[in-house]
Coordinates of C-alpha atoms in Angstrom, one line a residue:
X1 CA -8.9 -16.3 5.5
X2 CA -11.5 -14.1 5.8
X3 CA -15.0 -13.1 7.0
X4 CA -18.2 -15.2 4.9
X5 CA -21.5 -14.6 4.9
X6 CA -24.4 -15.3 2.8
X7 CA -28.3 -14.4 2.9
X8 CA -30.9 -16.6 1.6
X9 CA -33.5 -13.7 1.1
X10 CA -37.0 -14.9 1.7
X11 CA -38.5 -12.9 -1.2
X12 CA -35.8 -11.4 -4.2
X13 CA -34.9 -11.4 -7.7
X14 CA -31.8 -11.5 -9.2
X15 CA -32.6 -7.8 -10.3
X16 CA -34.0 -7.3 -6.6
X17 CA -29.8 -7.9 -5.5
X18 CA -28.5 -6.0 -8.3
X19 CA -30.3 -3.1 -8.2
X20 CA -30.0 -3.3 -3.9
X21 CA -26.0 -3.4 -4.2
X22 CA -25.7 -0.7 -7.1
X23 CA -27.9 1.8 -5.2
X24 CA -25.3 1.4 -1.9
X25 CA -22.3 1.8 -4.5
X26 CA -20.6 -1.5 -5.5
X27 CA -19.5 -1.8 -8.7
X28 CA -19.2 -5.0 -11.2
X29 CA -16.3 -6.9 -11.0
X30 CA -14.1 -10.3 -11.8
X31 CA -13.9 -12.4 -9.2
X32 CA -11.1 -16.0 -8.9
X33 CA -13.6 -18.1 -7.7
X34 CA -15.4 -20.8 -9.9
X35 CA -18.9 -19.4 -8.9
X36 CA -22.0 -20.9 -10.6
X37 CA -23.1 -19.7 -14.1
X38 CA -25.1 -16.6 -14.1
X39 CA -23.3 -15.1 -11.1
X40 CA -23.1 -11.2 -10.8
X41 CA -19.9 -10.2 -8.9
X42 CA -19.4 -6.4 -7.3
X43 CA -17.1 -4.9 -5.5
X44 CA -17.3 -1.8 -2.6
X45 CA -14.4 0.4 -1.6
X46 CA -14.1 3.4 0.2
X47 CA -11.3 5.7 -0.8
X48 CA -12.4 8.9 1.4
X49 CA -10.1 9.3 4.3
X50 CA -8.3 6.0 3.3
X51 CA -11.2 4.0 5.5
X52 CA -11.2 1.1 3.3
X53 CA -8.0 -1.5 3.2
X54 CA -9.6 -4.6 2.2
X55 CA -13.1 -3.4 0.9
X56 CA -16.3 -5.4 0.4
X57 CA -16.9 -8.0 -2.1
X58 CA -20.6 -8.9 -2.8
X59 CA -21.6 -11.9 -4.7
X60 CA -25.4 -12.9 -6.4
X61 CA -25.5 -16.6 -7.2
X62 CA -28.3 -18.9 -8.0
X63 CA -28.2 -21.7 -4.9
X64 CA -27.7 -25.2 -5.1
X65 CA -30.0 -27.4 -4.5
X66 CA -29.3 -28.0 -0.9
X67 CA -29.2 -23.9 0.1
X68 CA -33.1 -23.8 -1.2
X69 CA -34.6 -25.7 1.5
X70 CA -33.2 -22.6 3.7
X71 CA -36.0 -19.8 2.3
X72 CA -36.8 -21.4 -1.1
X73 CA -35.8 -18.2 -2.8
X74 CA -33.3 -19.2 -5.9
X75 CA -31.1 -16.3 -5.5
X76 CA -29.1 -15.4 -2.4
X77 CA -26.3 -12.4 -1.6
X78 CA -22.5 -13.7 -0.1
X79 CA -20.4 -10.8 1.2
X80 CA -17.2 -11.2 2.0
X81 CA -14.0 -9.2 3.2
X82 CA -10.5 -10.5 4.6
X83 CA -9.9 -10.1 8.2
X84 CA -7.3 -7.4 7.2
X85 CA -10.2 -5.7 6.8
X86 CA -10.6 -2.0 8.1
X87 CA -13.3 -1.2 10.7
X88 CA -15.2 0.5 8.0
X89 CA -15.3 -2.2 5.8
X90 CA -16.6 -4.5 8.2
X91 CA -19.2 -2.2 9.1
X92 CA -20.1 -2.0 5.5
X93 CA -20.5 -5.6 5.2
X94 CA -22.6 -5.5 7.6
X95 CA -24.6 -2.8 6.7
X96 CA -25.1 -4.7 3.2
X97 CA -26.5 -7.8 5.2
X98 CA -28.9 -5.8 7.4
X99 CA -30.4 -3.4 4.8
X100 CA -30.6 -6.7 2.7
X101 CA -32.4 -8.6 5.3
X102 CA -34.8 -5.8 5.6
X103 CA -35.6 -5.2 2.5
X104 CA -36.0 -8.9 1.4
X105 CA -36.3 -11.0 4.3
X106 CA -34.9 -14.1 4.9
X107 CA -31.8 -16.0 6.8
X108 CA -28.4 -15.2 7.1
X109 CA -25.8 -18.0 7.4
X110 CA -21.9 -18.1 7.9
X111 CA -18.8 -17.3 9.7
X112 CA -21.0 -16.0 13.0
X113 CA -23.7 -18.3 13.1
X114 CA -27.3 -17.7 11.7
X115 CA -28.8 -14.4 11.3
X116 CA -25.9 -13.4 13.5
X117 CA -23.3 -10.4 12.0
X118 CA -19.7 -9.7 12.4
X119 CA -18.3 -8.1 15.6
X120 CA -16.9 -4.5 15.6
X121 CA -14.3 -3.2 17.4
X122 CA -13.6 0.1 18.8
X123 CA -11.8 2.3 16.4
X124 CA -9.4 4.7 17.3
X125 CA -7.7 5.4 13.9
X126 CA -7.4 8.5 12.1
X127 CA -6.9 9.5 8.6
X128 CA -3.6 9.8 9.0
X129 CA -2.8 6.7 10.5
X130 CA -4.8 4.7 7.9
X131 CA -2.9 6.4 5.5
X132 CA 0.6 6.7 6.6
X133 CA -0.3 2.6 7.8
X134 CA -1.4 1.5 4.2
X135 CA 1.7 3.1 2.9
X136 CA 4.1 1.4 4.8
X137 CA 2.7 -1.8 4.3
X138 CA 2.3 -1.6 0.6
X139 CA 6.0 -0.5 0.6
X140 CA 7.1 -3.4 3.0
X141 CA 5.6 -6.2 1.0
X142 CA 7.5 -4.9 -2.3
X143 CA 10.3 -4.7 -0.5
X144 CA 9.8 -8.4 0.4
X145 CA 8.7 -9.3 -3.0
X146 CA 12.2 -8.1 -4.4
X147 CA 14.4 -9.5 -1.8
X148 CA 13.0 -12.9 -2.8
X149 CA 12.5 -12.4 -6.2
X150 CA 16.4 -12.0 -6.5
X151 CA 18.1 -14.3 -8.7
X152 CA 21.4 -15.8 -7.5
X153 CA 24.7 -15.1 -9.4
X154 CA 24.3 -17.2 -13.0
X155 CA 28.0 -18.2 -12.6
X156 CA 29.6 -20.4 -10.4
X157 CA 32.8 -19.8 -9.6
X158 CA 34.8 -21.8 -7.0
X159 CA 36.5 -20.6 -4.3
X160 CA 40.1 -21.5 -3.6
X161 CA 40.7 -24.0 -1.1
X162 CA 42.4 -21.7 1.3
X163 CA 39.2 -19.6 1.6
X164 CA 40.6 -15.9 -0.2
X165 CA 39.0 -14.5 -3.5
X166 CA 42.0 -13.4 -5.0
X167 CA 42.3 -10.9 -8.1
X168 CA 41.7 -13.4 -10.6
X169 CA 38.5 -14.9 -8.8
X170 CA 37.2 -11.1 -8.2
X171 CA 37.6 -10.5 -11.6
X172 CA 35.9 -13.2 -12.8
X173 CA 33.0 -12.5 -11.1
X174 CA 32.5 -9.3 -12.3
X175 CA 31.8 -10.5 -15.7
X176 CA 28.6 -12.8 -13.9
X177 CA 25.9 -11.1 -15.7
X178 CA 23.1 -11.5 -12.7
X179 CA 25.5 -8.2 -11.4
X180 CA 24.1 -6.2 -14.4
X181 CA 20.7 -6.6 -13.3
X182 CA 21.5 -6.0 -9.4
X183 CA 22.4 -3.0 -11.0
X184 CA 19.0 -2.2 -12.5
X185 CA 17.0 -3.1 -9.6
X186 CA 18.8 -0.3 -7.5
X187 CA 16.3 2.1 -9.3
X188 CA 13.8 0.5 -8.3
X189 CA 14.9 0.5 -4.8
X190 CA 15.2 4.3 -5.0
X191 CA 12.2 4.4 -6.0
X192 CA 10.4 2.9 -3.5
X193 CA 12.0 5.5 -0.8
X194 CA 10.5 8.1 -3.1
X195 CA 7.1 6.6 -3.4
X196 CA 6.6 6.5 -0.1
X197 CA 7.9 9.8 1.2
X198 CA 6.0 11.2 -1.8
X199 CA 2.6 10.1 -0.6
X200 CA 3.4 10.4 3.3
X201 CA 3.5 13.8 2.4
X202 CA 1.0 14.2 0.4
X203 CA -1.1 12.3 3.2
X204 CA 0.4 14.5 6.3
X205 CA -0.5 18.0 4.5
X206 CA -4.1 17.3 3.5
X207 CA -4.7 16.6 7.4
X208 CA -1.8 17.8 9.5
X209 CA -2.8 20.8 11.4
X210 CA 0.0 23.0 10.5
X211 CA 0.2 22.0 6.9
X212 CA -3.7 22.9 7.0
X213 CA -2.7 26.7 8.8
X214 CA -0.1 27.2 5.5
X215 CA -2.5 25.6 3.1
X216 CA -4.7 28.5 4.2
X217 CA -2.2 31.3 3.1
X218 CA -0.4 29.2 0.7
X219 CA -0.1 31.3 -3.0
X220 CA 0.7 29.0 -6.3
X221 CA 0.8 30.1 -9.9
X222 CA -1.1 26.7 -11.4
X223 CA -1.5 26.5 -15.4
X224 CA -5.0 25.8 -16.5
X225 CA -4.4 22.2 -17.5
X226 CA -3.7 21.7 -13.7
X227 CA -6.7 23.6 -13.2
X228 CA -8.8 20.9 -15.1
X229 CA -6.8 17.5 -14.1
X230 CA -8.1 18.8 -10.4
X231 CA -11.7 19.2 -11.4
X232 CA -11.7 15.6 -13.5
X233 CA -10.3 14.3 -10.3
X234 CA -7.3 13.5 -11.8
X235 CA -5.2 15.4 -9.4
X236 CA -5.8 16.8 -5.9
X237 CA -4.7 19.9 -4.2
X238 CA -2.1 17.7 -2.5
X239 CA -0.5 16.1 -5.7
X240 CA -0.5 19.6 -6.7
X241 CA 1.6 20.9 -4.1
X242 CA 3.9 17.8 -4.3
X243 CA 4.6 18.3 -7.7
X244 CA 6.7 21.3 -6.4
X245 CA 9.2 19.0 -5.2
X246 CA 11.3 16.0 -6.1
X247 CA 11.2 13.3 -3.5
X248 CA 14.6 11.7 -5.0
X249 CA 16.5 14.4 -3.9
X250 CA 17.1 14.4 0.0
X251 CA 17.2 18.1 -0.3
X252 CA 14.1 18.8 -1.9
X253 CA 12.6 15.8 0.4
X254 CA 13.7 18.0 3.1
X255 CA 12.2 21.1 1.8
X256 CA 9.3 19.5 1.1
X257 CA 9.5 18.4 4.8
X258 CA 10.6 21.5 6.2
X259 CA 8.2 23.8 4.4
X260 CA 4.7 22.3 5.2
X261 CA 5.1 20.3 8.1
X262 CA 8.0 21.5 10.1
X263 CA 9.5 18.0 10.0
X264 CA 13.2 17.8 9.5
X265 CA 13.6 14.5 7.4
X266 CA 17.4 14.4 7.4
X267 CA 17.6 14.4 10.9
X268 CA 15.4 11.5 11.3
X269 CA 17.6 10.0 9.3
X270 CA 21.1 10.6 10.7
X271 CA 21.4 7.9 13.1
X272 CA 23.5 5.0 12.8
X273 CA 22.0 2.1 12.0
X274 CA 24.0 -1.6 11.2
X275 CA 23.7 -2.2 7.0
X276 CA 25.3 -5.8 6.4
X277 CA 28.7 -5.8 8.1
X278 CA 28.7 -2.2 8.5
X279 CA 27.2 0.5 10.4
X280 CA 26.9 3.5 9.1
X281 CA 24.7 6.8 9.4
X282 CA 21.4 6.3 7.5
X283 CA 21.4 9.9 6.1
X284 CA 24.6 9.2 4.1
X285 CA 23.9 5.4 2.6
X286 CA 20.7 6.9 1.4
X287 CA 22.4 9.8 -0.1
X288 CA 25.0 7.5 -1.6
X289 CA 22.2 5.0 -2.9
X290 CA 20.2 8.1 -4.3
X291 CA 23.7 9.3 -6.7
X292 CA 24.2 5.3 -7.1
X293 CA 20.8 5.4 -9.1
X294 CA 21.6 9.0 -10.8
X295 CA 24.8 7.5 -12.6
X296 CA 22.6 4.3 -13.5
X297 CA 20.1 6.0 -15.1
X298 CA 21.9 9.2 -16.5
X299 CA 25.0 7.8 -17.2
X300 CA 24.7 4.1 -17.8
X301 CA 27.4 3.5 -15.0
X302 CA 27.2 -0.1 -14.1
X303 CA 29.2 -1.3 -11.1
X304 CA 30.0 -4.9 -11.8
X305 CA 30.9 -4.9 -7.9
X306 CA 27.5 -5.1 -7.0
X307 CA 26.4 -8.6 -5.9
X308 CA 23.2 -10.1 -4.7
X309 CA 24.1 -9.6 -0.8
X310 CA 25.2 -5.9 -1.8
X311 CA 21.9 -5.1 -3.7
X312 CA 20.4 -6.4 -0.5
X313 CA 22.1 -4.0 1.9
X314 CA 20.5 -1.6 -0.6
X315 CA 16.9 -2.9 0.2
X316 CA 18.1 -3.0 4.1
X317 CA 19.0 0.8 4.4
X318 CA 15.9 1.8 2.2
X319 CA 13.3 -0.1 4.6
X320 CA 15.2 0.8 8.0
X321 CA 15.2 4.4 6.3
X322 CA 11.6 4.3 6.1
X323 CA 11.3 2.8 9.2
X324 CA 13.0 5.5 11.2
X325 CA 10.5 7.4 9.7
X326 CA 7.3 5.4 11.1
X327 CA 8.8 5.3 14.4
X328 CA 8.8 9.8 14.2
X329 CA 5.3 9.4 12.8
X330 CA 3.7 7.0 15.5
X331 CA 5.6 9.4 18.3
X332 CA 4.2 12.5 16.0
X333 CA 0.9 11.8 15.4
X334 CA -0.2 8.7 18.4
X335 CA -0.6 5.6 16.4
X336 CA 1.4 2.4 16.3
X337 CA 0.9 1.2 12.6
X338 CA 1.2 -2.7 12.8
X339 CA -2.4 -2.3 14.3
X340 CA -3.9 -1.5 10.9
X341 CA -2.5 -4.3 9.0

């Protein structure tokens, strides 16, 4: 679901449109829908100051013959944007709309009635609750995608009447070879705790006062190769300064933490939180999951323990992990981030 809207210009050319939305910035694109032949899709996002979730999409079609009794022109502009959509890029569709109708006349028609646009809402974010928000979200729905993407256990193995797994049956399960990739995923779960830590702070100290006092002062031998990723845009100041640190390390996290921002990471995280059938300080099942991943990848140690419902606990104490986080940031920084997604 989203927002659609079209204008049926009065006066335009194909090359009228296309010039229009490549002055303003959108850029040629695919597009999933079966749109007639000799359609021109773009695309518009803003990455400045993370304003942009959803973006713009901008569409130049030649009309049927029902949509040219509205002006008689041949060509006509649909914008569109989901209703995820930011503030910004609702405001850019319909800024396309109105400099459109301007320019070339005509009749808009859609979602808001005709030659009506789509309302705006008072917006309080900030660039760092955009980003921290898009972050979280990102990270949440991968999280999701795993948890459902898990297999179950290849081999079926009854259970005895009386209800216990004894040795025999516990044995046997180990040799299920679904537990061998359980055990491949948990890097991937690690590394989802490091992506988004990485980029929260990458986001926090390019706006967070106190980062931005230290950035001021802040001295860095950098080799000329970082000199030039930086000027091709490939790198910013920020991923400079995080590539000081290793975010899959609680104590460099920390550090990291510590050193820019005066946050204290770890004690976020030591609270106890329930994990399956347990409870258990946050902190240390992190810390544990973390050197689980370490002897996976450096040492080829597979635990043929892990089943589906463990490598799910996994998942559990990295999102709730994260979450204590958000619930620091919101208090930190005054915004609640369900509201930008």
């Amino acid at each position: 679901m989203g927002r659609d809207v079209t204008l049926y210009p009065k006066e335009a050319t194909k090359n009228d449109l296309k010039n229009y939305l490549e002055n303003l910035g959108f850029e040629k694109c695919g597009h999933f829908w079966d749109w007639p032949k000799g359609t021109l899709n773009y695309s518009w996002f803003d990455y400045e100051d993370f304003k942009s979730i959803d973006g713009v999409s901008a569409d130049i079609y030649p009309v049927r013959e029902d949509e040219l009794k509205i002006t008689g022109n041949q060509w006509a502009l649909h914008v569109r944007n989901l209703y995820s959509a930011s503030w910004y890029d609702v405001k850019m569709l319909n800024d396309v709309l109105r400099g459109a109708r301007k320019l070339f006349g005509g009749t808009i028609r859609g979602d808001y009635g005709t030659n009506r646009y789509a309302p705006l809402w008072k917006d309080n974010s900030t660039p760092i609750s955009r980003g921290i928000s898009s972050i979280y979200s990102h990270v949440r729905q991968e999280i999701s995608a795993v948890r459902h993407s898990l297999p179950d256990p290849s081999m079926k193995i009854p259970v005895p009447d009386d209800g216990e797994v004894h040795d025999f049956v516990k044995f046997t399960q180990t040799l299920d070879p679904s537990r061998v990739l359980y055990n491949g995923l948990v890097p991937f779960a690690v590394s989802m705790f490091e992506y988004f830590f990485s980029q929260a702070f990458q986001i926090l100290i390019k706006y967070d006062p106190i980062a931005l006092d230290k950035r001021s002062v802040h001295k860095q031998k950098l080799d000329f190769e970082t000199l030039l990723e930086v000027e091709r845009k490939e790198a910013t100041v920020e991923n400079v300064i995080a590539r000081s640190y290793t975010f899959q390390n609680l104590n460099q996290l920390n550090k990291a933490y510590k050193d820019w921002l005066d946050i204290d990471v770890r004690k976020i995280l030591y609270k106890k939180k329930k994990i399956g059938n347990s409870v258990t300080f946050l902190e240390n099942r992190i810390s544990d999951i973390i050197q689980y991943r370490h002897g996976i990848v450096h040492h080829f140690a597979i635990d043929r323990s892990l089943t589906k419902e463990g490598y799910i606990h996994i998942l559990e104490a990295i999102e709730k992990g994260i979450g204590e986080f958000i619930l620091f940031a919101e208090k930190k920084y005054g915004f609640k981030a369900e509201e930008h997604y």
